[in-house]
CSV table of N, CA and C in Angstrom, one decimal:
chain,number,residue,atom,x,y,z
A,276,MET,N,9.8,-56.4,34.8
A,276,MET,CA,8.9,-55.9,33.8
A,276,MET,C,8.3,-54.6,34.2
A,277,SER,N,7.9,-54.5,35.4
A,277,SER,CA,7.3,-53.3,35.9
A,277,SER,C,8.4,-52.1,35.9
A,278,SER,N,9.6,-52.4,36.1
A,278,SER,CA,10.6,-51.4,36.0
A,278,SER,C,10.8,-50.9,34.6
A,279,LEU,N,10.7,-51.8,33.6
A,279,LEU,CA,10.7,-51.4,32.2
A,279,LEU,C,9.5,-50.6,31.8
A,280,GLN,N,8.4,-50.9,32.4
A,280,GLN,CA,7.2,-50.2,32.1
A,280,GLN,C,7.2,-48.8,32.7
A,281,SER,N,7.8,-48.7,33.9
A,281,SER,CA,7.9,-47.4,34.5
A,281,SER,C,8.9,-46.6,33.7
A,282,GLU,N,10.0,-47.2,33.3
A,282,GLU,CA,11.0,-46.5,32.5
A,282,GLU,C,10.4,-46.0,31.2
A,283,LEU,N,9.6,-46.8,30.6
A,283,LEU,CA,8.9,-46.5,29.3
A,283,LEU,C,7.9,-45.3,29.6
A,284,SER,N,7.2,-45.4,30.6
A,284,SER,CA,6.3,-44.3,31.0
A,284,SER,C,7.0,-43.0,31.2
A,285,ARG,N,8.2,-43.1,31.9
A,285,ARG,CA,9.0,-41.9,32.1
A,285,ARG,C,9.5,-41.3,30.8
A,286,LEU,N,9.9,-42.1,29.9
A,286,LEU,CA,10.5,-41.7,28.6
A,286,LEU,C,9.5,-41.3,27.6
A,287,GLN,N,8.2,-41.6,27.8
A,287,GLN,CA,7.2,-41.4,26.9
A,287,GLN,C,7.1,-39.9,26.5
A,288,PRO,N,7.0,-39.0,27.4
A,288,PRO,CA,6.9,-37.6,27.0
A,288,PRO,C,8.1,-37.1,26.1
A,289,GLU,N,9.3,-37.5,26.5
A,289,GLU,CA,10.5,-37.1,25.7
A,289,GLU,C,10.4,-37.8,24.3
A,290,LEU,N,9.9,-39.0,24.2
A,290,LEU,CA,9.8,-39.7,22.9
A,290,LEU,C,8.7,-39.0,22.1
A,291,ILE,N,7.7,-38.5,22.7
A,291,ILE,CA,6.6,-37.7,22.0
A,291,ILE,C,7.2,-36.4,21.5
A,292,ARG,N,8.0,-35.7,22.3
A,292,ARG,CA,8.6,-34.5,22.0
A,292,ARG,C,9.6,-34.7,20.8
A,293,ILE,N,10.4,-35.7,20.9
A,293,ILE,CA,11.4,-35.9,19.8
A,293,ILE,C,10.7,-36.3,18.5
A,294,SER,N,9.6,-37.1,18.7
A,294,SER,CA,8.8,-37.5,17.5
A,294,SER,C,8.2,-36.3,16.8
A,295,THR,N,7.7,-35.4,17.6
A,295,THR,CA,7.1,-34.1,17.1
A,295,THR,C,8.1,-33.3,16.4
A,296,GLU,N,9.3,-33.1,17.1
A,296,GLU,CA,10.4,-32.4,16.5
A,296,GLU,C,10.8,-33.0,15.2
A,297,THR,N,10.9,-34.3,15.2
A,297,THR,CA,11.3,-35.0,13.9
A,297,THR,C,10.3,-34.8,12.8
A,298,SER,N,9.0,-34.8,13.2
A,298,SER,CA,8.0,-34.6,12.2
A,298,SER,C,8.0,-33.2,11.6
A,299,MET,N,8.3,-32.2,12.5
A,299,MET,CA,8.4,-30.8,12.1
A,299,MET,C,9.6,-30.6,11.2
A,300,LEU,N,10.7,-31.3,11.6
A,300,LEU,CA,11.9,-31.2,10.8
A,300,LEU,C,11.7,-31.8,9.5
A,301,MET,N,11.1,-33.0,9.4
A,301,MET,CA,10.8,-33.6,8.1
A,301,MET,C,9.9,-32.8,7.2
A,302,SER,N,8.9,-32.1,7.9
A,302,SER,CA,8.0,-31.2,7.1
A,302,SER,C,8.8,-30.0,6.6
A,303,LYS,N,9.7,-29.5,7.4
A,303,LYS,CA,10.5,-28.3,6.9
A,303,LYS,C,11.5,-28.8,5.8
A,304,ILE,N,12.1,-30.0,5.9
A,304,ILE,CA,12.9,-30.5,4.9
A,304,ILE,C,12.1,-30.7,3.6
A,305,GLU,N,11.0,-31.2,3.7
A,305,GLU,CA,10.1,-31.4,2.6
A,305,GLU,C,9.8,-30.1,1.9
A,306,GLN,N,9.4,-29.1,2.7
A,306,GLN,CA,9.1,-27.8,2.1
A,306,GLN,C,10.3,-27.2,1.4
A,307,GLU,N,11.5,-27.3,2.1
A,307,GLU,CA,12.7,-26.7,1.5
A,307,GLU,C,13.1,-27.5,0.2
A,308,THR,N,12.8,-28.8,0.2
A,308,THR,CA,13.1,-29.6,-1.0
A,308,THR,C,12.2,-29.1,-2.2
A,309,ILE,N,11.0,-28.8,-1.9
A,309,ILE,CA,10.1,-28.3,-2.9
A,309,ILE,C,10.6,-26.9,-3.4
A,310,GLU,N,11.0,-26.1,-2.5
A,310,GLU,CA,11.5,-24.7,-2.9
A,310,GLU,C,12.8,-24.9,-3.7
A,311,VAL,N,13.7,-25.8,-3.3
A,311,VAL,CA,14.9,-26.0,-4.1
A,311,VAL,C,14.6,-26.5,-5.5
A,312,GLU,N,13.6,-27.4,-5.6
A,312,GLU,CA,13.3,-28.0,-6.9
A,312,GLU,C,12.7,-26.9,-7.7
A,313,ASN,N,11.8,-26.0,-7.2
A,313,ASN,CA,11.3,-24.9,-7.9
A,313,ASN,C,12.4,-24.0,-8.4
A,314,ALA,N,13.3,-23.7,-7.5
A,314,ALA,CA,14.4,-22.8,-7.9
A,314,ALA,C,15.3,-23.5,-9.0
A,315,ARG,N,15.5,-24.8,-8.9
A,315,ARG,CA,16.2,-25.6,-9.9
A,315,ARG,C,15.5,-25.5,-11.3
A,316,GLU,N,14.2,-25.6,-11.3
A,316,GLU,CA,13.5,-25.5,-12.5
A,316,GLU,C,13.6,-24.1,-13.1
A,317,VAL,N,13.6,-23.0,-12.3
A,317,VAL,CA,13.7,-21.7,-12.8
A,317,VAL,C,15.1,-21.5,-13.3
A,318,VAL,N,16.1,-22.0,-12.6
A,318,VAL,CA,17.5,-21.9,-13.1
A,318,VAL,C,17.7,-22.7,-14.4
A,319,ALA,N,17.1,-23.8,-14.5
A,319,ALA,CA,17.2,-24.6,-15.8
A,319,ALA,C,16.5,-23.9,-16.9
A,320,SER,N,15.4,-23.3,-16.6
A,320,SER,CA,14.7,-22.5,-17.7
A,320,SER,C,15.5,-21.3,-18.1
A,321,ASP,N,16.1,-20.6,-17.1
A,321,ASP,CA,16.9,-19.4,-17.4
A,321,ASP,C,18.2,-19.9,-18.2
A,322,GLU,N,18.7,-21.0,-17.8
A,322,GLU,CA,19.9,-21.6,-18.5
A,322,GLU,C,19.5,-21.9,-20.0
A,323,ASN,N,18.4,-22.5,-20.2
A,323,ASN,CA,17.9,-22.8,-21.6
A,323,ASN,C,17.8,-21.6,-22.4
A,324,ARG,N,17.1,-20.5,-21.8
A,324,ARG,CA,17.0,-19.3,-22.5
A,324,ARG,C,18.3,-18.6,-22.8
A,325,ALA,N,19.2,-18.7,-21.9
A,325,ALA,CA,20.6,-18.1,-22.1
A,325,ALA,C,21.3,-18.9,-23.2
A,326,ASN,N,21.2,-20.2,-23.2
A,326,ASN,CA,21.8,-21.0,-24.2
A,326,ASN,C,21.3,-20.7,-25.6
A,327,ALA,N,19.9,-20.6,-25.6
A,327,ALA,CA,19.3,-20.2,-26.9
A,327,ALA,C,19.8,-18.9,-27.4
A,328,ALA,N,19.8,-17.9,-26.5
A,328,ALA,CA,20.3,-16.6,-26.9
A,328,ALA,C,21.8,-16.6,-27.3
A,329,ALA,N,22.6,-17.4,-26.6
A,329,ALA,CA,24.0,-17.5,-27.0
A,329,ALA,C,24.1,-18.2,-28.4
A,330,THR,N,23.3,-19.2,-28.6
A,330,THR,CA,23.3,-19.8,-29.9
A,330,THR,C,22.9,-18.9,-31.0
A,331,GLU,N,21.8,-18.1,-30.8
A,331,GLU,CA,21.4,-17.1,-31.7
A,331,GLU,C,22.5,-16.0,-32.0
A,332,ALA,N,23.1,-15.6,-30.9
A,332,ALA,CA,24.2,-14.6,-31.1
A,332,ALA,C,25.3,-15.2,-31.9
A,333,GLN,N,25.7,-16.4,-31.6
A,333,GLN,CA,26.8,-17.0,-32.4
A,333,GLN,C,26.4,-17.2,-33.9
A,334,THR,N,25.1,-17.5,-34.1
A,334,THR,CA,24.7,-17.6,-35.5
A,334,THR,C,24.7,-16.2,-36.2
A,335,LEU,N,24.2,-15.2,-35.5
A,335,LEU,CA,24.3,-13.8,-36.1
A,335,LEU,C,25.7,-13.4,-36.3
A,336,LYS,N,26.6,-13.7,-35.4
A,336,LYS,CA,28.0,-13.4,-35.5
A,336,LYS,C,28.6,-14.1,-36.8
A,337,SER,N,28.3,-15.4,-36.9
A,337,SER,CA,28.8,-16.1,-38.0
A,337,SER,C,28.3,-15.6,-39.4
A,338,GLU,N,27.0,-15.3,-39.4
A,338,GLU,CA,26.4,-14.7,-40.6
A,338,GLU,C,27.0,-13.3,-40.9
A,339,SER,N,27.2,-12.5,-39.9
A,339,SER,CA,27.8,-11.2,-40.1
A,339,SER,C,29.2,-11.3,-40.6
A,340,GLU,N,30.0,-12.2,-40.0
A,340,GLU,CA,31.3,-12.4,-40.5
A,340,GLU,C,31.4,-12.9,-41.9
A,341,GLN,N,30.4,-13.7,-42.3
A,341,GLN,CA,30.4,-14.2,-43.7
A,341,GLN,C,30.0,-13.1,-44.6
A,342,GLU,N,29.0,-12.3,-44.2
A,342,GLU,CA,28.6,-11.1,-45.0
A,342,GLU,C,29.7,-10.2,-45.2
A,343,LEU,N,30.5,-10.0,-44.1
A,343,LEU,CA,31.6,-9.1,-44.2
A,343,LEU,C,32.7,-9.6,-45.1
A,344,ALA,N,33.0,-10.9,-45.0
A,344,ALA,CA,34.0,-11.6,-45.9
A,344,ALA,C,33.5,-11.5,-47.3
A,345,ASP,N,32.2,-11.6,-47.6
A,345,ASP,CA,31.7,-11.5,-48.9
A,345,ASP,C,31.8,-10.1,-49.5
A,346,ALA,N,31.6,-9.1,-48.6
A,346,ALA,CA,31.6,-7.7,-49.0
A,346,ALA,C,32.9,-7.1,-49.2
A,347,ILE,N,33.9,-7.6,-48.4
A,347,ILE,CA,35.3,-6.9,-48.5
A,347,ILE,C,35.9,-6.9,-49.9
A,348,PRO,N,35.8,-8.0,-50.7
A,348,PRO,CA,36.4,-7.9,-52.0
A,348,PRO,C,35.7,-6.9,-52.9
A,349,ALA,N,34.3,-6.8,-52.8
A,349,ALA,CA,33.6,-5.8,-53.5
A,349,ALA,C,34.0,-4.4,-53.1
A,350,LEU,N,34.2,-4.2,-51.8
A,350,LEU,CA,34.6,-2.9,-51.3
A,350,LEU,C,36.0,-2.5,-51.8
A,351,GLU,N,36.9,-3.5,-51.7
A,351,GLU,CA,38.3,-3.2,-52.2
A,351,GLU,C,38.3,-2.9,-53.7
A,352,SER,N,37.5,-3.6,-54.4
A,352,SER,CA,37.4,-3.4,-55.9
A,352,SER,C,36.8,-2.0,-56.2
A,353,ALA,N,35.8,-1.6,-55.4
A,353,ALA,CA,35.2,-0.3,-55.6
A,353,ALA,C,36.2,0.8,-55.2
A,354,VAL,N,37.0,0.6,-54.1
A,354,VAL,CA,38.0,1.6,-53.7
A,354,VAL,C,39.0,1.7,-54.8
A,355,ASP,N,39.5,0.6,-55.4
A,355,ASP,CA,40.5,0.6,-56.4
A,355,ASP,C,39.9,1.3,-57.6
A,356,ALA,N,38.7,1.1,-58.0
A,356,ALA,CA,38.1,1.8,-59.2
A,356,ALA,C,37.9,3.2,-58.9
A,357,LEU,N,37.6,3.6,-57.7
A,357,LEU,CA,37.5,5.0,-57.3
A,357,LEU,C,38.8,5.7,-57.4
A,358,GLN,N,39.9,5.1,-57.1
A,358,GLN,CA,41.2,5.7,-57.2
A,358,GLN,C,41.6,5.9,-58.6
A,359,THR,N,41.1,5.2,-59.5
A,359,THR,CA,41.5,5.4,-61.0
A,359,THR,C,40.5,6.4,-61.6
A,360,MET,N,39.5,6.8,-61.0
A,360,MET,CA,38.5,7.7,-61.6
A,360,MET,C,39.1,9.1,-61.6
A,361,ASN,N,38.8,9.8,-62.7
A,361,ASN,CA,39.3,11.2,-62.9
A,361,ASN,C,38.2,12.1,-63.3
A,362,GLN,N,38.5,13.4,-63.5
A,362,GLN,CA,37.5,14.4,-63.8
A,362,GLN,C,36.9,14.1,-65.2
A,363,ARG,N,37.6,13.6,-66.1
A,363,ARG,CA,37.1,13.3,-67.4
A,363,ARG,C,36.0,12.2,-67.3
A,364,ASP,N,36.2,11.2,-66.4
A,364,ASP,CA,35.2,10.2,-66.2
A,364,ASP,C,33.9,10.8,-65.6
A,365,ILE,N,34.1,11.7,-64.7
A,365,ILE,CA,33.0,12.4,-64.1
A,365,ILE,C,32.2,13.2,-65.1
A,366,SER,N,32.9,13.9,-66.0
A,366,SER,CA,32.3,14.7,-67.1
A,366,SER,C,31.5,13.7,-68.0
A,367,THR,N,32.0,12.6,-68.3
A,367,THR,CA,31.3,11.6,-69.1
A,367,THR,C,30.0,11.2,-68.5
A,368,LEU,N,30.1,10.9,-67.2
A,368,LEU,CA,28.9,10.5,-66.4
A,368,LEU,C,27.8,11.6,-66.4
A,369,LYS,N,28.3,12.8,-66.2
A,369,LYS,CA,27.3,13.9,-66.1
A,369,LYS,C,26.5,14.1,-67.4
A,370,THR,N,27.2,13.9,-68.5
A,370,THR,CA,26.5,14.1,-69.8
A,370,THR,C,25.5,13.0,-70.2
A,371,MET,N,25.5,11.9,-69.5
A,371,MET,CA,24.6,10.9,-69.8
A,371,MET,C,23.2,11.3,-69.5
A,372,ARG,N,22.4,11.3,-70.6
A,372,ARG,CA,21.0,11.6,-70.4
A,372,ARG,C,20.2,10.4,-69.8
A,373,PHE,N,20.4,9.3,-70.4
A,373,PHE,CA,19.8,8.1,-69.9
A,373,PHE,C,20.8,7.0,-69.6
A,374,PRO,N,21.4,7.1,-68.4
A,374,PRO,CA,22.5,6.2,-68.1
A,374,PRO,C,22.0,4.8,-67.9
A,375,PRO,N,22.9,3.8,-68.0
A,375,PRO,CA,22.5,2.4,-67.8
A,375,PRO,C,22.0,2.3,-66.3
A,376,GLN,N,21.2,1.2,-66.1
A,376,GLN,CA,20.6,1.0,-64.7
A,376,GLN,C,21.7,0.9,-63.7
A,377,GLY,N,22.8,0.3,-64.0
A,377,GLY,CA,23.9,0.1,-63.0
A,377,GLY,C,24.5,1.5,-62.6
A,378,VAL,N,24.6,2.4,-63.5
A,378,VAL,CA,25.1,3.8,-63.2
A,378,VAL,C,24.1,4.5,-62.3
A,379,ARG,N,22.8,4.4,-62.7
A,379,ARG,CA,21.7,5.0,-61.9
A,379,ARG,C,21.7,4.5,-60.5
A,380,LEU,N,21.8,3.2,-60.4
A,380,LEU,CA,21.8,2.5,-59.0
A,380,LEU,C,23.0,3.0,-58.2
A,381,CYS,N,24.1,3.1,-58.8
A,381,CYS,CA,25.4,3.5,-58.1
A,381,CYS,C,25.2,4.9,-57.7
A,382,MET,N,24.7,5.8,-58.5
A,382,MET,CA,24.6,7.2,-58.2
A,382,MET,C,23.5,7.4,-57.1
A,383,GLU,N,22.5,6.6,-57.1
A,383,GLU,CA,21.5,6.6,-56.1
A,383,GLU,C,22.1,6.3,-54.7
A,384,ALA,N,22.9,5.2,-54.7
A,384,ALA,CA,23.6,4.9,-53.4
A,384,ALA,C,24.6,6.0,-53.0
A,385,VAL,N,25.3,6.6,-53.9
A,385,VAL,CA,26.2,7.7,-53.6
A,385,VAL,C,25.4,8.9,-53.0
A,386,CYS,N,24.3,9.2,-53.6
A,386,CYS,CA,23.5,10.3,-53.1
A,386,CYS,C,23.0,10.0,-51.7
A,387,ILE,N,22.5,8.8,-51.5
A,387,ILE,CA,22.0,8.4,-50.1
A,387,ILE,C,23.1,8.5,-49.1
A,388,LEU,N,24.3,8.0,-49.5
A,388,LEU,CA,25.5,8.0,-48.5
A,388,LEU,C,25.9,9.5,-48.2
A,389,LEU,N,25.8,10.3,-49.2
A,389,LEU,CA,26.2,11.7,-49.0
A,389,LEU,C,25.1,12.6,-48.4
A,390,GLY,N,23.9,12.0,-48.2
A,390,GLY,CA,22.8,12.7,-47.6
A,390,GLY,C,22.1,13.6,-48.6
A,391,GLU,N,22.2,13.4,-49.9
A,391,GLU,CA,21.5,14.2,-50.9
A,391,GLU,C,20.1,13.7,-51.1
A,392,ALA,N,19.2,14.6,-51.1
A,392,ALA,CA,17.8,14.3,-51.3
A,392,ALA,C,17.5,14.1,-52.7
A,393,PRO,N,16.6,13.1,-53.1
A,393,PRO,CA,16.3,12.9,-54.5
A,393,PRO,C,15.4,14.0,-55.0
A,394,ALA,N,15.4,14.2,-56.3
A,394,ALA,CA,14.6,15.1,-57.0
A,394,ALA,C,13.2,14.5,-57.2
A,395,ARG,N,12.2,15.3,-57.2
A,395,ARG,CA,10.8,14.8,-57.5
A,395,ARG,C,10.5,15.3,-58.9
A,396,ILE,N,10.3,14.4,-59.8
A,396,ILE,CA,10.0,14.8,-61.2
A,396,ILE,C,8.6,14.3,-61.6
A,397,THR,N,8.0,15.0,-62.5
A,397,THR,CA,6.7,14.6,-63.0
A,397,THR,C,6.8,13.4,-63.9
A,398,ASP,N,6.1,12.4,-63.7
A,398,ASP,CA,6.1,11.2,-64.5
A,398,ASP,C,5.1,11.4,-65.7
A,399,PRO,N,5.5,11.2,-66.9
A,399,PRO,CA,4.7,11.4,-68.0
A,399,PRO,C,3.4,10.5,-67.9
A,400,LEU,N,3.4,9.4,-67.2
A,400,LEU,CA,2.3,8.6,-67.0
A,400,LEU,C,1.3,9.1,-65.9
A,401,GLY,N,1.7,10.2,-65.3
A,401,GLY,CA,0.9,10.8,-64.3
A,401,GLY,C,1.6,10.7,-62.9
A,402,GLY,N,1.4,11.7,-62.1
A,402,GLY,CA,2.0,11.7,-60.8
A,402,GLY,C,3.4,12.2,-60.8
A,403,ALA,N,4.0,12.0,-59.6
A,403,ALA,CA,5.4,12.4,-59.5
A,403,ALA,C,6.2,11.2,-59.0
A,404,ARG,N,7.5,11.2,-59.3
A,404,ARG,CA,8.3,10.1,-58.8
A,404,ARG,C,9.7,10.6,-58.3
A,405,VAL,N,10.3,9.8,-57.6
A,405,VAL,CA,11.6,10.2,-57.0
A,405,VAL,C,12.7,9.8,-58.0
A,406,ASP,N,13.6,10.7,-58.3
A,406,ASP,CA,14.7,10.4,-59.2
A,406,ASP,C,16.0,10.9,-58.6
A,407,TYR,N,16.9,9.9,-58.4
A,407,TYR,CA,18.2,10.3,-57.9
A,407,TYR,C,19.2,10.7,-59.0
A,408,TRP,N,18.9,10.4,-60.3
A,408,TRP,CA,19.8,10.7,-61.3
A,408,TRP,C,19.9,12.2,-61.5
A,409,VAL,N,18.8,13.0,-61.4
A,409,VAL,CA,18.9,14.4,-61.5
A,409,VAL,C,19.8,15.0,-60.3
A,410,THR,N,19.5,14.4,-59.1
A,410,THR,CA,20.4,14.8,-58.0
A,410,THR,C,21.8,14.4,-58.2
A,411,GLY,N,22.0,13.2,-58.7
A,411,GLY,CA,23.3,12.7,-59.0
A,411,GLY,C,24.1,13.5,-60.0
A,412,GLN,N,23.4,14.1,-61.0
A,412,GLN,CA,24.1,15.0,-61.9
A,412,GLN,C,24.6,16.2,-61.2
A,413,LYS,N,23.8,16.8,-60.3
A,413,LYS,CA,24.2,17.9,-59.5
A,413,LYS,C,25.4,17.6,-58.6
A,414,VAL,N,25.3,16.4,-58.0
A,414,VAL,CA,26.5,16.0,-57.1
A,414,VAL,C,27.7,15.9,-58.0
A,415,LEU,N,27.6,15.3,-59.2
A,415,LEU,CA,28.8,15.1,-60.1
A,415,LEU,C,29.3,16.5,-60.5
A,416,SER,N,28.5,17.5,-60.5
A,416,SER,CA,29.0,18.9,-60.9
A,416,SER,C,29.8,19.5,-59.9
A,417,ASP,N,29.8,19.0,-58.6
A,417,ASP,CA,30.6,19.6,-57.6
A,417,ASP,C,32.0,19.4,-57.8
A,418,ILE,N,32.8,20.4,-57.9
A,418,ILE,CA,34.3,20.3,-58.2
A,418,ILE,C,35.0,19.5,-57.2
A,419,HIS,N,34.4,19.3,-56.0
A,419,HIS,CA,35.1,18.6,-54.9
A,419,HIS,C,34.5,17.1,-54.8
A,420,PHE,N,33.7,16.7,-55.8
A,420,PHE,CA,33.1,15.4,-55.7
A,420,PHE,C,34.0,14.3,-55.5
A,421,LEU,N,35.1,14.2,-56.3
A,421,LEU,CA,36.1,13.1,-56.2
A,421,LEU,C,36.7,13.1,-54.8
A,422,ASN,N,37.1,14.3,-54.3
A,422,ASN,CA,37.7,14.3,-53.0
A,422,ASN,C,36.6,13.9,-51.9
A,423,ARG,N,35.4,14.3,-52.2
A,423,ARG,CA,34.3,14.0,-51.2
A,423,ARG,C,34.1,12.5,-51.1
A,424,ILE,N,34.1,11.8,-52.2
A,424,ILE,CA,33.8,10.4,-52.1
A,424,ILE,C,35.1,9.6,-51.8
A,425,ARG,N,36.2,10.1,-52.2
A,425,ARG,CA,37.5,9.4,-51.8
A,425,ARG,C,37.7,9.5,-50.3
A,426,ASN,N,37.3,10.6,-49.7
A,426,ASN,CA,37.5,10.8,-48.2
A,426,ASN,C,36.3,10.5,-47.4
A,427,PHE,N,35.3,9.8,-48.0
A,427,PHE,CA,34.1,9.5,-47.3
A,427,PHE,C,34.4,8.5,-46.2
A,428,ASP,N,33.8,8.7,-45.0
A,428,ASP,CA,34.0,7.9,-43.9
A,428,ASP,C,33.1,6.6,-44.0
A,429,LYS,N,33.6,5.6,-44.8
A,429,LYS,CA,32.8,4.4,-45.0
A,429,LYS,C,32.7,3.5,-43.8
A,430,ASP,N,33.5,3.7,-42.8
A,430,ASP,CA,33.4,2.9,-41.6
A,430,ASP,C,32.4,3.3,-40.6
A,431,ASN,N,31.8,4.5,-40.8
A,431,ASN,CA,30.8,5.0,-39.9
A,431,ASN,C,29.4,5.3,-40.5
A,432,VAL,N,29.0,4.5,-41.5
A,432,VAL,CA,27.7,4.7,-42.1
A,432,VAL,C,26.7,4.1,-41.1
A,433,SER,N,25.6,4.8,-40.9
A,433,SER,CA,24.6,4.4,-40.0
A,433,SER,C,23.8,3.1,-40.5
A,434,LYS,N,23.3,2.4,-39.6
A,434,LYS,CA,22.5,1.2,-40.0
A,434,LYS,C,21.3,1.6,-40.8
A,435,GLU,N,20.7,2.8,-40.5
A,435,GLU,CA,19.5,3.3,-41.2
A,435,GLU,C,19.9,3.6,-42.6
A,436,THR,N,21.0,4.2,-42.9
A,436,THR,CA,21.5,4.5,-44.2
A,436,THR,C,21.7,3.2,-45.0
A,437,ILE,N,22.3,2.2,-44.4
A,437,ILE,CA,22.5,1.0,-45.0
A,437,ILE,C,21.2,0.3,-45.4
A,438,ALA,N,20.2,0.4,-44.5
A,438,ALA,CA,18.9,-0.2,-44.8
A,438,ALA,C,18.3,0.5,-46.0
A,439,VAL,N,18.4,1.8,-46.1
A,439,VAL,CA,17.8,2.6,-47.2
A,439,VAL,C,18.5,2.1,-48.5
A,440,ILE,N,19.8,2.0,-48.5
A,440,ILE,CA,20.5,1.6,-49.7
A,440,ILE,C,20.1,0.2,-50.1
A,441,LYS,N,19.9,-0.7,-49.1
A,441,LYS,CA,19.6,-2.1,-49.5
A,441,LYS,C,18.2,-2.2,-50.1
A,442,LYS,N,17.3,-1.3,-49.9
A,442,LYS,CA,16.0,-1.3,-50.5
A,442,LYS,C,16.1,-1.2,-52.0
């Protein structure tokens, strides 16, 4: 028994050292576990934001594709109508003093696309107002008008111009 006690006394310092090292190692593992868990939370948060952004981008893409699909038939119809338009049609438009609202709206869009500024006219009710029909008549008087709109670069219209037309 005394030999066991002496052996135990001899091993006591090493046991204390190993116990201390084990405690330090456990503490380090605990700290690293906390850091890993924090990093995991950050990654999960980033992943959630990325997934939300991807979902939003997919929604925008789908909406844009649908808008494009809806607009293509109207564009093709307008291009076909433009190809049938002749100088006599232009002359008829120019002579209209009070054109239908659809004609006014169309000429306003044409003027905006061509970068033509609207005329400011005096309103009989007071003040001044913007009128694209006066400008539109001048644009229609250009002998190159048909060529100008037939050769218009419709694929490179700025977003700002589109926004102005949509108003």
